[in-house]
Amino acid sequence: MGDSKKYIVHVFTGVVLNQDLSGQYVPRAESLPHVWRTGKHTKGQFKKIGQIFITETGQAVAVIGIEKLKFSQRHDYVPLQRWTNLYIEPEKLQLWA
């Protein structure tokens, strides 16, 4: 496989979210940070910490960290499905930051 098939891969540390009764996203109280990666078919773009993405299982996750990942290590992480244009307030993420 040539380099033409490679793409830039990042891993994102995130906290799983729930929606409260008013529809606002809030971190799950018992949630521990987990890691997902961008994939070849990930839709949308990462813009900043606090951005919400959707996993392949439909969970909403807020980003609390980002790192570059070697292309050869990408299969060690679950890919995320798509980015949203939604963000969570930084103060709601302080416990995990």
Steps between C-alpha positions, in 0.01 A plus 500: 500500500644836399500824694218630277251299708615648832316776679577706811379330816439658840379346823250692706450452870138564585225471756167336416203736526131475580230753425324656797126572509551830315698329221839634611798267484661421835780255584388170651588522868657153505675542164871436478692648206533271199689530172373496141675578173418662172451257215501511124121539499463738796270783395561862595803663661640554846508868596570533874493338843144457624369408155251215494536199271281196445646150537416207275260379772316835506646638823570873530852575629671829595870534413734574792830421323662432162822332385646396165506127437735299280308367203623148575344514850152604389349154544571517875215754536131513415417757230250775562215539254441872455565845641217729599498879511404482868724583795478454873598779739857458635382531861292182456820314407729624780470176696662309212744758365 
